Short mmCIF file of N, CA and C in Angstrom, two decimals:
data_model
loop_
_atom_site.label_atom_id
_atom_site.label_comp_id
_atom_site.label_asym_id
_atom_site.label_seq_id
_atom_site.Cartn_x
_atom_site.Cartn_y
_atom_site.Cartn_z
N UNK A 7 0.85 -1.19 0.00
CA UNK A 7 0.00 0.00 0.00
C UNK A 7 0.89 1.25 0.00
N UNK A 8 0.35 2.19 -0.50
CA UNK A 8 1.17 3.51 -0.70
C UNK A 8 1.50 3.91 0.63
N UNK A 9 3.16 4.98 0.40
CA UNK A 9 2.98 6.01 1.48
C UNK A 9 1.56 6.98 2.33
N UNK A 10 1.00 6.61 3.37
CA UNK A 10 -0.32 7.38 3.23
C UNK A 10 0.01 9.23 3.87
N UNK A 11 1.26 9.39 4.16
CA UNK A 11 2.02 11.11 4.23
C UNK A 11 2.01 11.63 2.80
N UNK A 12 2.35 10.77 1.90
CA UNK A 12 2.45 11.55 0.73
C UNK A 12 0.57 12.35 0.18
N UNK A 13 -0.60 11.21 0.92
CA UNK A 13 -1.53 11.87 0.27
C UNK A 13 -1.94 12.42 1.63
N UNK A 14 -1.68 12.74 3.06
CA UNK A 14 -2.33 13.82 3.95
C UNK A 14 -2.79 15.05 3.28
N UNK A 15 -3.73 15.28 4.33
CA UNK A 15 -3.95 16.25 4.11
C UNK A 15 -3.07 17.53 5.03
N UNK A 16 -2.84 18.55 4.11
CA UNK A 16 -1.82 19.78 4.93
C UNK A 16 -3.03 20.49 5.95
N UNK A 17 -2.21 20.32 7.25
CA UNK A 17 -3.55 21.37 8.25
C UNK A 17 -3.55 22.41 8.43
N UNK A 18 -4.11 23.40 7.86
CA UNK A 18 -4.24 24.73 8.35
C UNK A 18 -3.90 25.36 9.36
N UNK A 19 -3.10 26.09 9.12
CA UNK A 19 -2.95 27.29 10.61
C UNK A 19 -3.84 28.03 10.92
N UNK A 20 -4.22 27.98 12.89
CA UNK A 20 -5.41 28.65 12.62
C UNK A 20 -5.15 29.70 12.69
N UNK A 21 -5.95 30.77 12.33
CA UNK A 21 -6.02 32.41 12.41
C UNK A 21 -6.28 32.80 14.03
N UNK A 22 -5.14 34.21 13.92
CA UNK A 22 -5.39 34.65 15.49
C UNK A 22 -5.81 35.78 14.98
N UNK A 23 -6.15 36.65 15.52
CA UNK A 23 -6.55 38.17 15.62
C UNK A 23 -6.22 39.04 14.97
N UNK A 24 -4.46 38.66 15.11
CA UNK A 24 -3.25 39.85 14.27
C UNK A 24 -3.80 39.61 12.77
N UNK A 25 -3.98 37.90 12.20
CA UNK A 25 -3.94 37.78 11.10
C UNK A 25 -5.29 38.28 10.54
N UNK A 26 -6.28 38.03 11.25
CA UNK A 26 -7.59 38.54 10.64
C UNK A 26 -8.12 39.61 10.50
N UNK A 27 -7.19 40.95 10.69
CA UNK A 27 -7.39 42.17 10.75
C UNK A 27 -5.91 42.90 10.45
N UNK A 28 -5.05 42.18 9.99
CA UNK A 28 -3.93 42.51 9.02
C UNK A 28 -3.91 42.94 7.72
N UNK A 29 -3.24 43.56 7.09
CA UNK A 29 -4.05 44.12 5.72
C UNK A 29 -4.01 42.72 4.75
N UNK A 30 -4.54 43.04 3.83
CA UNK A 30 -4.75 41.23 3.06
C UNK A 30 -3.09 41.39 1.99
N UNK A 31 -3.01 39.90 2.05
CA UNK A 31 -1.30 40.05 1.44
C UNK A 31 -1.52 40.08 -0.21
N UNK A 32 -2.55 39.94 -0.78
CA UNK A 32 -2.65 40.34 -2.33
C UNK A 32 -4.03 41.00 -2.40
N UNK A 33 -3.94 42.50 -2.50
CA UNK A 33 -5.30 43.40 -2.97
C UNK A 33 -4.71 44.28 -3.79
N UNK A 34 -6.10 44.42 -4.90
CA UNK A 34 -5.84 45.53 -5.83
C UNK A 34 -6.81 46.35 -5.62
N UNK A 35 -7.14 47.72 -5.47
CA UNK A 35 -7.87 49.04 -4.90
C UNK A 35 -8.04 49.85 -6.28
N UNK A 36 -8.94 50.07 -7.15
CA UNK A 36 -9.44 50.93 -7.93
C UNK A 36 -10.56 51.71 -7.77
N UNK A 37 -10.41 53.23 -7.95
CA UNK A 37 -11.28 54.18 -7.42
C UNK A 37 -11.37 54.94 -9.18
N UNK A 38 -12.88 55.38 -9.42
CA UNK A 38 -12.61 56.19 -10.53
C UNK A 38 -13.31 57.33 -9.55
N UNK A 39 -12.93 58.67 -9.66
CA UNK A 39 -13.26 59.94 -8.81
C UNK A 39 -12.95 61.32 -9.23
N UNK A 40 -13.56 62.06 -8.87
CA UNK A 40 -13.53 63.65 -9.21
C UNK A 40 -13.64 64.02 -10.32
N UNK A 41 -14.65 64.07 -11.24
CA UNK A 41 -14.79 63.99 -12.12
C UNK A 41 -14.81 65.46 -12.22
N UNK A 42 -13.92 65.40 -13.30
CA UNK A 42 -13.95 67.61 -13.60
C UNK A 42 -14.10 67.69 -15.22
N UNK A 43 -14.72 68.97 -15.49
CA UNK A 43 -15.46 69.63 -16.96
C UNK A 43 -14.71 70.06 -17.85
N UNK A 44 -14.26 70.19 -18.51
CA UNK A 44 -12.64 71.11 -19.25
C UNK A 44 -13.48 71.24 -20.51
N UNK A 45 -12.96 72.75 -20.78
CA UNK A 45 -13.30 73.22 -22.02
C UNK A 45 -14.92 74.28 -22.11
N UNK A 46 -15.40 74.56 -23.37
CA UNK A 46 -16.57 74.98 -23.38
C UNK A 46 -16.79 74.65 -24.74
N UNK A 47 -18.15 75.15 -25.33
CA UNK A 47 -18.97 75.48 -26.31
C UNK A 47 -18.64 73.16 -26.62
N UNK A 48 -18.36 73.02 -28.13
CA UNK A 48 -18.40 71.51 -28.62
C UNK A 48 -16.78 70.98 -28.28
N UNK A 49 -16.08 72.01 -27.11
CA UNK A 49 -14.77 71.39 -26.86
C UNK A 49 -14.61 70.36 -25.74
N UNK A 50 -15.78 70.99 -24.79
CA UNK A 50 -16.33 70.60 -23.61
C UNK A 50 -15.83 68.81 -23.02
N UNK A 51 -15.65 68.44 -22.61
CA UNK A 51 -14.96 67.44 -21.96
C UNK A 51 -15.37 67.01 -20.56
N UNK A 52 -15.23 65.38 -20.42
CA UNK A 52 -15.46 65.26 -19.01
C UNK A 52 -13.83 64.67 -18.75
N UNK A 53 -13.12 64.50 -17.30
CA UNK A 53 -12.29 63.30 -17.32
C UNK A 53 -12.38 62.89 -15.75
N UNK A 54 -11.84 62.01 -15.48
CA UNK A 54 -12.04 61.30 -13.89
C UNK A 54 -10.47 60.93 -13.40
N UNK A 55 -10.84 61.58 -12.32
CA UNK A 55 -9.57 60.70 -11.61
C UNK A 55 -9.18 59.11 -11.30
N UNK A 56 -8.46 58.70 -11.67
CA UNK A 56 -8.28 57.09 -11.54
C UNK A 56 -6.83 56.38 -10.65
N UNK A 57 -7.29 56.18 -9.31
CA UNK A 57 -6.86 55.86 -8.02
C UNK A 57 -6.26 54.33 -8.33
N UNK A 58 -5.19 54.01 -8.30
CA UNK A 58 -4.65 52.52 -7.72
C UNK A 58 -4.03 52.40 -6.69
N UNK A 59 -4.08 51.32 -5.84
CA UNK A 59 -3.35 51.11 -4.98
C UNK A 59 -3.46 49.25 -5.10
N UNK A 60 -2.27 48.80 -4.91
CA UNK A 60 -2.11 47.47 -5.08
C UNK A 60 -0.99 46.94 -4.42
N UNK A 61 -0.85 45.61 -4.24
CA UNK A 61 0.55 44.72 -3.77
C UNK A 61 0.99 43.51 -4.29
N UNK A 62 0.02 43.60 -5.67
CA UNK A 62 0.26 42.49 -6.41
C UNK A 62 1.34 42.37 -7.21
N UNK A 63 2.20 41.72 -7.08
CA UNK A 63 3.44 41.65 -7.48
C UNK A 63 3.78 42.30 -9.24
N UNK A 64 2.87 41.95 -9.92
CA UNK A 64 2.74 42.10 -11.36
C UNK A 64 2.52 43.56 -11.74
N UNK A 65 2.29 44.29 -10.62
CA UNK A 65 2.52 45.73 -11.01
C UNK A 65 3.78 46.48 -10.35
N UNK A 66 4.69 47.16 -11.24
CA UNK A 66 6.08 47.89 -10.82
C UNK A 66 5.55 48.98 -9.85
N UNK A 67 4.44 49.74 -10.25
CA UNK A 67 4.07 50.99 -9.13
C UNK A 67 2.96 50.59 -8.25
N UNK A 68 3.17 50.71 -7.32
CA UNK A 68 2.09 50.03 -5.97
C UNK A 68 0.86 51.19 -5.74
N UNK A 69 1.23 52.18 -5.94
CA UNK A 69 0.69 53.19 -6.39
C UNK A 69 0.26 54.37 -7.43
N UNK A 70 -0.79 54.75 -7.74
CA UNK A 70 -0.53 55.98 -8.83
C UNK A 70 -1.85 56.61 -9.01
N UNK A 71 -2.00 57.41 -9.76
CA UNK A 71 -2.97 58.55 -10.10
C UNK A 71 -3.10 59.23 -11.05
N UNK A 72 -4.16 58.86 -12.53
CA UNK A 72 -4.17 59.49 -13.21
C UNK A 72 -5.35 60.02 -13.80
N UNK A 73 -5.46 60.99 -14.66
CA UNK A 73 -6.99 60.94 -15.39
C UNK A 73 -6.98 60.25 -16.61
N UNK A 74 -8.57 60.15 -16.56
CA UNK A 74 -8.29 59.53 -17.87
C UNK A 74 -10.27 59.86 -18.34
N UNK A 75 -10.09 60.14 -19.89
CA UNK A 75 -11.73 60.53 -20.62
C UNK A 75 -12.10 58.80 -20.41
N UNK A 76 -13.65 59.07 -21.07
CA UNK A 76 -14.37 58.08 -21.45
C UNK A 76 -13.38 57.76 -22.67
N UNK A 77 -13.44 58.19 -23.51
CA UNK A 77 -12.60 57.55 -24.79
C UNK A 77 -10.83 57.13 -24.32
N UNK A 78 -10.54 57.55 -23.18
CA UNK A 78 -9.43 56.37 -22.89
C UNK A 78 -10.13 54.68 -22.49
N UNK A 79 -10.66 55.14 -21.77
CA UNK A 79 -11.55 53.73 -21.55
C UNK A 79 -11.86 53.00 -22.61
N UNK A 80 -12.71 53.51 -23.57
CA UNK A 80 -13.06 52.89 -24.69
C UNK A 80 -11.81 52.37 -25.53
N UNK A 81 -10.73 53.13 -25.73
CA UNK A 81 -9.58 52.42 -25.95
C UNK A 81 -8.64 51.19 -25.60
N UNK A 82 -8.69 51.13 -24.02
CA UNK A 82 -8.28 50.33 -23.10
C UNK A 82 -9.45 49.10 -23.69
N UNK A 83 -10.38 49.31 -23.56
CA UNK A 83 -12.25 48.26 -24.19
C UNK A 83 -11.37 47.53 -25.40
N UNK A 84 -11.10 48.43 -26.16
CA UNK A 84 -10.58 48.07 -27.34
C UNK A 84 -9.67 47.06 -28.03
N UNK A 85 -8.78 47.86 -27.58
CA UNK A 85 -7.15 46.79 -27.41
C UNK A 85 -6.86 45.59 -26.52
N UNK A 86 -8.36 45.70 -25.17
CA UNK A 86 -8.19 44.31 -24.86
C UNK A 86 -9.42 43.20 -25.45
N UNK A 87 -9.84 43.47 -26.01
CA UNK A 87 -10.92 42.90 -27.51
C UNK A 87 -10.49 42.10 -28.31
N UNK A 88 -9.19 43.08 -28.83
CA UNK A 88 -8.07 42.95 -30.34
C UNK A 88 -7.37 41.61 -29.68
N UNK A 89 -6.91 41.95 -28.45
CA UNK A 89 -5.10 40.99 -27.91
C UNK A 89 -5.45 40.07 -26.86
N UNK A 90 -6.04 39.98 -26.01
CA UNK A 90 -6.25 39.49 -24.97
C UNK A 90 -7.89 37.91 -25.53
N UNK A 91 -7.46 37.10 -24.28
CA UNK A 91 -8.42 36.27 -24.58
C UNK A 91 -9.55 36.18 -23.55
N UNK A 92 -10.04 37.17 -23.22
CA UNK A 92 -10.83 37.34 -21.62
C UNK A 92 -11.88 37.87 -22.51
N UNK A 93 -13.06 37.75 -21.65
CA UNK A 93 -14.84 38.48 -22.08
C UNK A 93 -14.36 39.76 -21.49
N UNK A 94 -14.85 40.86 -22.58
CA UNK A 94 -14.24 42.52 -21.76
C UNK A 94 -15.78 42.52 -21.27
N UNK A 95 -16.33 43.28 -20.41
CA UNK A 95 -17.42 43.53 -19.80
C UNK A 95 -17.39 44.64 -21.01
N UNK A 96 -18.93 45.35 -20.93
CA UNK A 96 -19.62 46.60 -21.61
C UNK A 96 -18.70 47.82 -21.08
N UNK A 97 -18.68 48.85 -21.68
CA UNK A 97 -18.70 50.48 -20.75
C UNK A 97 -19.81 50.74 -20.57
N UNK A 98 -20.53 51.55 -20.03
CA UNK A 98 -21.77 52.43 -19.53
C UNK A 98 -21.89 52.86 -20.88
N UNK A 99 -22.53 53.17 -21.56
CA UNK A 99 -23.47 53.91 -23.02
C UNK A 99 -23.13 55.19 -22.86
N UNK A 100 -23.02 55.59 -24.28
CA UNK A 100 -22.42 56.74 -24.87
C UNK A 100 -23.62 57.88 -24.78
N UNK A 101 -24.79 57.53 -24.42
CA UNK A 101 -25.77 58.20 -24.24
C UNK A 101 -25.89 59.64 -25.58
N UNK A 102 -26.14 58.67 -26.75
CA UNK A 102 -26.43 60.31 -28.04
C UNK A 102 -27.22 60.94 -27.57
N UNK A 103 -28.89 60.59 -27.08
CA UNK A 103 -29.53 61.17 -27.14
C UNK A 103 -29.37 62.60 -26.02
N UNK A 104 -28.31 62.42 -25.39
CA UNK A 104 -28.01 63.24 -24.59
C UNK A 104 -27.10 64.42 -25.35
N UNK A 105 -26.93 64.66 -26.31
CA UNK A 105 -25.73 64.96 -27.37
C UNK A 105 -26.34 66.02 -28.47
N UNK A 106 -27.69 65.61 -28.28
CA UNK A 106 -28.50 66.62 -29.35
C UNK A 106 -28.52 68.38 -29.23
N UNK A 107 -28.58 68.62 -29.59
CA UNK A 107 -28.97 70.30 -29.78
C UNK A 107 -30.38 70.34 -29.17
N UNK A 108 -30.16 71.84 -28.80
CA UNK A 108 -31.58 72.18 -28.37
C UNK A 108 -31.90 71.31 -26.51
N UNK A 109 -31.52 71.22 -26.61
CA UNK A 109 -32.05 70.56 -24.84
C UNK A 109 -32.10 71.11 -23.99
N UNK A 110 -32.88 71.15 -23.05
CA UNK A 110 -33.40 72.05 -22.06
C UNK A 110 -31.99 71.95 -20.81
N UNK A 111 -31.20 70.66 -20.94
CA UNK A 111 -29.98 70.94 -19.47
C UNK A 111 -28.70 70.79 -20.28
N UNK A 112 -28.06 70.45 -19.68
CA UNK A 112 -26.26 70.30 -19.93
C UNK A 112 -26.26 69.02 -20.62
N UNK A 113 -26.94 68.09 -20.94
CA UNK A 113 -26.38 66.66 -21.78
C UNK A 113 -25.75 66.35 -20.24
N UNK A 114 -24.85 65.80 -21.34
CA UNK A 114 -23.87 64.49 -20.74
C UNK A 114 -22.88 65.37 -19.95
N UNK A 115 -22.98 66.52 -19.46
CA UNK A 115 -22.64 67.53 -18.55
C UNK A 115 -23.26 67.47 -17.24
N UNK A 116 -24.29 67.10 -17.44
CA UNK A 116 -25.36 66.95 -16.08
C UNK A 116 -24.71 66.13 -15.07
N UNK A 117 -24.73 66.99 -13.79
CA UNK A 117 -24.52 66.00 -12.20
C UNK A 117 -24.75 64.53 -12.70
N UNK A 118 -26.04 64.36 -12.76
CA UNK A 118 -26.64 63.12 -12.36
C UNK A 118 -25.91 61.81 -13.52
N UNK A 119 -25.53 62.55 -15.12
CA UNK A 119 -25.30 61.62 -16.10
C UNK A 119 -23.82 61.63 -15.81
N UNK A 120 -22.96 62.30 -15.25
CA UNK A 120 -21.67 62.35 -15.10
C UNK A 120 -21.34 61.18 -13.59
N UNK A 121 -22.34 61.40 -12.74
CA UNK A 121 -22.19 60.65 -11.65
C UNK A 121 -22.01 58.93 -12.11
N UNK A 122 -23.55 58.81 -12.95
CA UNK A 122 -23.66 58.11 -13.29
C UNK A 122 -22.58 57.26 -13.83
N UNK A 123 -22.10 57.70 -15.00
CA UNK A 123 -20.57 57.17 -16.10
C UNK A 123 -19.62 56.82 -15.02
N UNK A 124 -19.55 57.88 -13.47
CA UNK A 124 -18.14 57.53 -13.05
C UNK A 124 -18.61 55.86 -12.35
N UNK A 125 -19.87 56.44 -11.68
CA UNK A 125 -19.81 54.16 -11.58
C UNK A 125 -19.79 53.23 -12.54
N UNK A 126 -20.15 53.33 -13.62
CA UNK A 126 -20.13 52.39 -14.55
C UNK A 126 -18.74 52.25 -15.25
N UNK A 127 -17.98 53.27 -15.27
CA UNK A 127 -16.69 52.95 -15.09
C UNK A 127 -15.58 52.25 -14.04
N UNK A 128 -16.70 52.85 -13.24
CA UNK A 128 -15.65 52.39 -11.79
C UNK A 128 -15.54 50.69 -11.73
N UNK A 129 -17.14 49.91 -12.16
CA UNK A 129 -17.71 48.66 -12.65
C UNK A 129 -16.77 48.11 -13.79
N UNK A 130 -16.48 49.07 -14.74
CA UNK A 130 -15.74 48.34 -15.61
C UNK A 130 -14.46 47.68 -15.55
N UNK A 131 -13.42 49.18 -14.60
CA UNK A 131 -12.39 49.05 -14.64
C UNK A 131 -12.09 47.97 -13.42
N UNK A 132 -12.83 47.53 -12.64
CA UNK A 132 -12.94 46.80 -11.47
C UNK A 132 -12.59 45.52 -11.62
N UNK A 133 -13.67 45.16 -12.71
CA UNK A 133 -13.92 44.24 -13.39
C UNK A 133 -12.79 43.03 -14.51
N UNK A 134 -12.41 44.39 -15.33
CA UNK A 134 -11.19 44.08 -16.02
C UNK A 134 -10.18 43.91 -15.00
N UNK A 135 -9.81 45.03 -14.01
CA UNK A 135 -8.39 44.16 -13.38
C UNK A 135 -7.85 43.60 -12.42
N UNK A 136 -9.51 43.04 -12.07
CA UNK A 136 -9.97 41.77 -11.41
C UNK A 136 -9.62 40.63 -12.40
N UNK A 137 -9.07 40.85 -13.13
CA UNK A 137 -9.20 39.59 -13.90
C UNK A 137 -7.78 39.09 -13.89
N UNK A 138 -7.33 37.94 -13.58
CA UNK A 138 -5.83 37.56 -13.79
C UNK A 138 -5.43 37.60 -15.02
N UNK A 139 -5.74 36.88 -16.40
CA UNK A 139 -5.19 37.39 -17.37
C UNK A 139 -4.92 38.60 -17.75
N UNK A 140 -5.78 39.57 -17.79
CA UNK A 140 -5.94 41.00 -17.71
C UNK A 140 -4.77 41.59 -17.04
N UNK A 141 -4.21 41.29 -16.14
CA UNK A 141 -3.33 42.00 -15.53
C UNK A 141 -1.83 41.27 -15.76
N UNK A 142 -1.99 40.76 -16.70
CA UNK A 142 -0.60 40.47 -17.81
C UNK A 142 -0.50 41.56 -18.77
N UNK A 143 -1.69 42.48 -19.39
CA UNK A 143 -1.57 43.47 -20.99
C UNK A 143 -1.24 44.00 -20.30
N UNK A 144 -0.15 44.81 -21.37
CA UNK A 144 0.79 45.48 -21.57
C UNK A 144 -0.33 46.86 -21.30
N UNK A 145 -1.61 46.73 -22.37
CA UNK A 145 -2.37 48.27 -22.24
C UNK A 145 -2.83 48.66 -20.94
N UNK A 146 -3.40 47.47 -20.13
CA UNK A 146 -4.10 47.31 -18.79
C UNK A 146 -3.10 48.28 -17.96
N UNK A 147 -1.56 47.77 -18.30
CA UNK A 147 -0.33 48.55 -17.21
C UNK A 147 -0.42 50.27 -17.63
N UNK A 148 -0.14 50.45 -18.81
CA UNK A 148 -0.86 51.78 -19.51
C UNK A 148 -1.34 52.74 -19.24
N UNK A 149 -2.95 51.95 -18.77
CA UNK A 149 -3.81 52.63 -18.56
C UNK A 149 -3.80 53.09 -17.21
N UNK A 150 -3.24 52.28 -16.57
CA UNK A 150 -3.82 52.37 -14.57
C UNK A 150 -2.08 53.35 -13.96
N UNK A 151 -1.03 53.02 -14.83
CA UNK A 151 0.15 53.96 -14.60
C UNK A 151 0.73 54.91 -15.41
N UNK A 152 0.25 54.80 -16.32
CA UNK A 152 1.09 56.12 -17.07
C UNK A 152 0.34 57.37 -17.63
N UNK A 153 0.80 58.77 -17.22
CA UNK A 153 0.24 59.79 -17.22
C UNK A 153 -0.48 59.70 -18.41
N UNK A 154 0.20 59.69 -19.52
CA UNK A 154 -0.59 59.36 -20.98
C UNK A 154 -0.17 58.59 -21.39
N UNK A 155 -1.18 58.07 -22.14
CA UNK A 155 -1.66 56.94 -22.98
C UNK A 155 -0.70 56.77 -23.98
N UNK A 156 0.51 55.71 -24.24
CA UNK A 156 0.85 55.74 -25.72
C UNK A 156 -0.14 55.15 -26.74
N UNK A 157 -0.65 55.32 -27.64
CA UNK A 157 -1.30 54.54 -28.22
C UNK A 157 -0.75 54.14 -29.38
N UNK A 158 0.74 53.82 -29.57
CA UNK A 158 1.78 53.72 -30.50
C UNK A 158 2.05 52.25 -29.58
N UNK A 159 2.40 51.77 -28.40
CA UNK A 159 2.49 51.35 -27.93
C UNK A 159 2.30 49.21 -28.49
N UNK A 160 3.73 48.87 -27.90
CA UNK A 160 3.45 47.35 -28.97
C UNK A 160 2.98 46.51 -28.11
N UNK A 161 1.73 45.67 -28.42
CA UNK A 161 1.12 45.06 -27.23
C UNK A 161 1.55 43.93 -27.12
N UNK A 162 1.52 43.26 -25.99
CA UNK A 162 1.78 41.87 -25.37
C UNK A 162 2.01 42.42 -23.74
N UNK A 163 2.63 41.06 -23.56
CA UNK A 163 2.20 40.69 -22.01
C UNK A 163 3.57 41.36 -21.12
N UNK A 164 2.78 41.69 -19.91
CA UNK A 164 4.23 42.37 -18.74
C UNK A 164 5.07 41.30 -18.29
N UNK A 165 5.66 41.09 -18.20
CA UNK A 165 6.44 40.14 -17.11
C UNK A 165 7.55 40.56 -15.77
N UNK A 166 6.93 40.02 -15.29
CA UNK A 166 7.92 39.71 -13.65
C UNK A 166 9.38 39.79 -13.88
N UNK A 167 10.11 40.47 -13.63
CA UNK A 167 11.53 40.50 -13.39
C UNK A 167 12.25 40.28 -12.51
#
């Protein structure tokens, strides 16, 4: 009959106090926030602040802070579509009808539709780099650390050094 050590089972250490209220040894923290207006008349612009904080080994900056439009997002949507083999979740809707002439408020200027976009972003980006493959692209690193966007940029995967 076989060694029966080789198939034990390994016993758990139990948790004391320190450990269960220690910070967790792999979290990733994404915030999309402060969403500010730039521009006027059809120049007009939204962009959001975009918060990381992480300790997952696969990212070089543990921290950072950048903005970024809806159409960076949609880019980031994009290029992981093209390269990557993961389901990208939706963005929040481009909302035209909000876009028309003649309207009685601000469009896609409005409190409530701007509030709106920053959760459904916040959902997206959550989402995506929640994802372990996802946090191999090259664009994913891109997007969450570098002030701007190359979009020249040659895609494939980060690796651990």
């Amino acid at each position: 009959m076989a060694n029966r050590d080789a198939t034990a089972r390994i016993q758990p250490r139990k948790q004391d106090l320190e450990d269960a209220y220690a910070p967790p040894t792999n979290f990733l923290e994404l915030d999309v926030l402060n969403p500010e207006t730039h521009g006027v008349g059809n120049k007009r612009y939204t962009d959001y602040e975009l918060r990381m904080r992480t300790s997952l080994p696969i990212f070089r900056v543990k921290e950072s802070c950048v903005r970024r439009r809806y159409s960076d997002f949609e880019w980031l949507r994009g290029e992981l579509e093209r390269d990557s083999k993961i389901v990208v979740p939706p963005l929040p809707g481009k909302a035209f009808s909000r876009l028309l002439p003649f309207r009685g408020d601000d469009g896609i200027f409005e409190d409530d539709f701007i509030e709106d976009r920053r959760q459904g972003l916040e959902q997206f980006i959550n989402k995506i780099a929640g994802h372990p493959l996802a946090q191999n692209e090259k664009c994913l690193h891109i997007f969450l650390l570098e002030p701007v966007i190359d979009r020249n940029y040659i895609p494939g995967k980060v690796r651990l050094t």
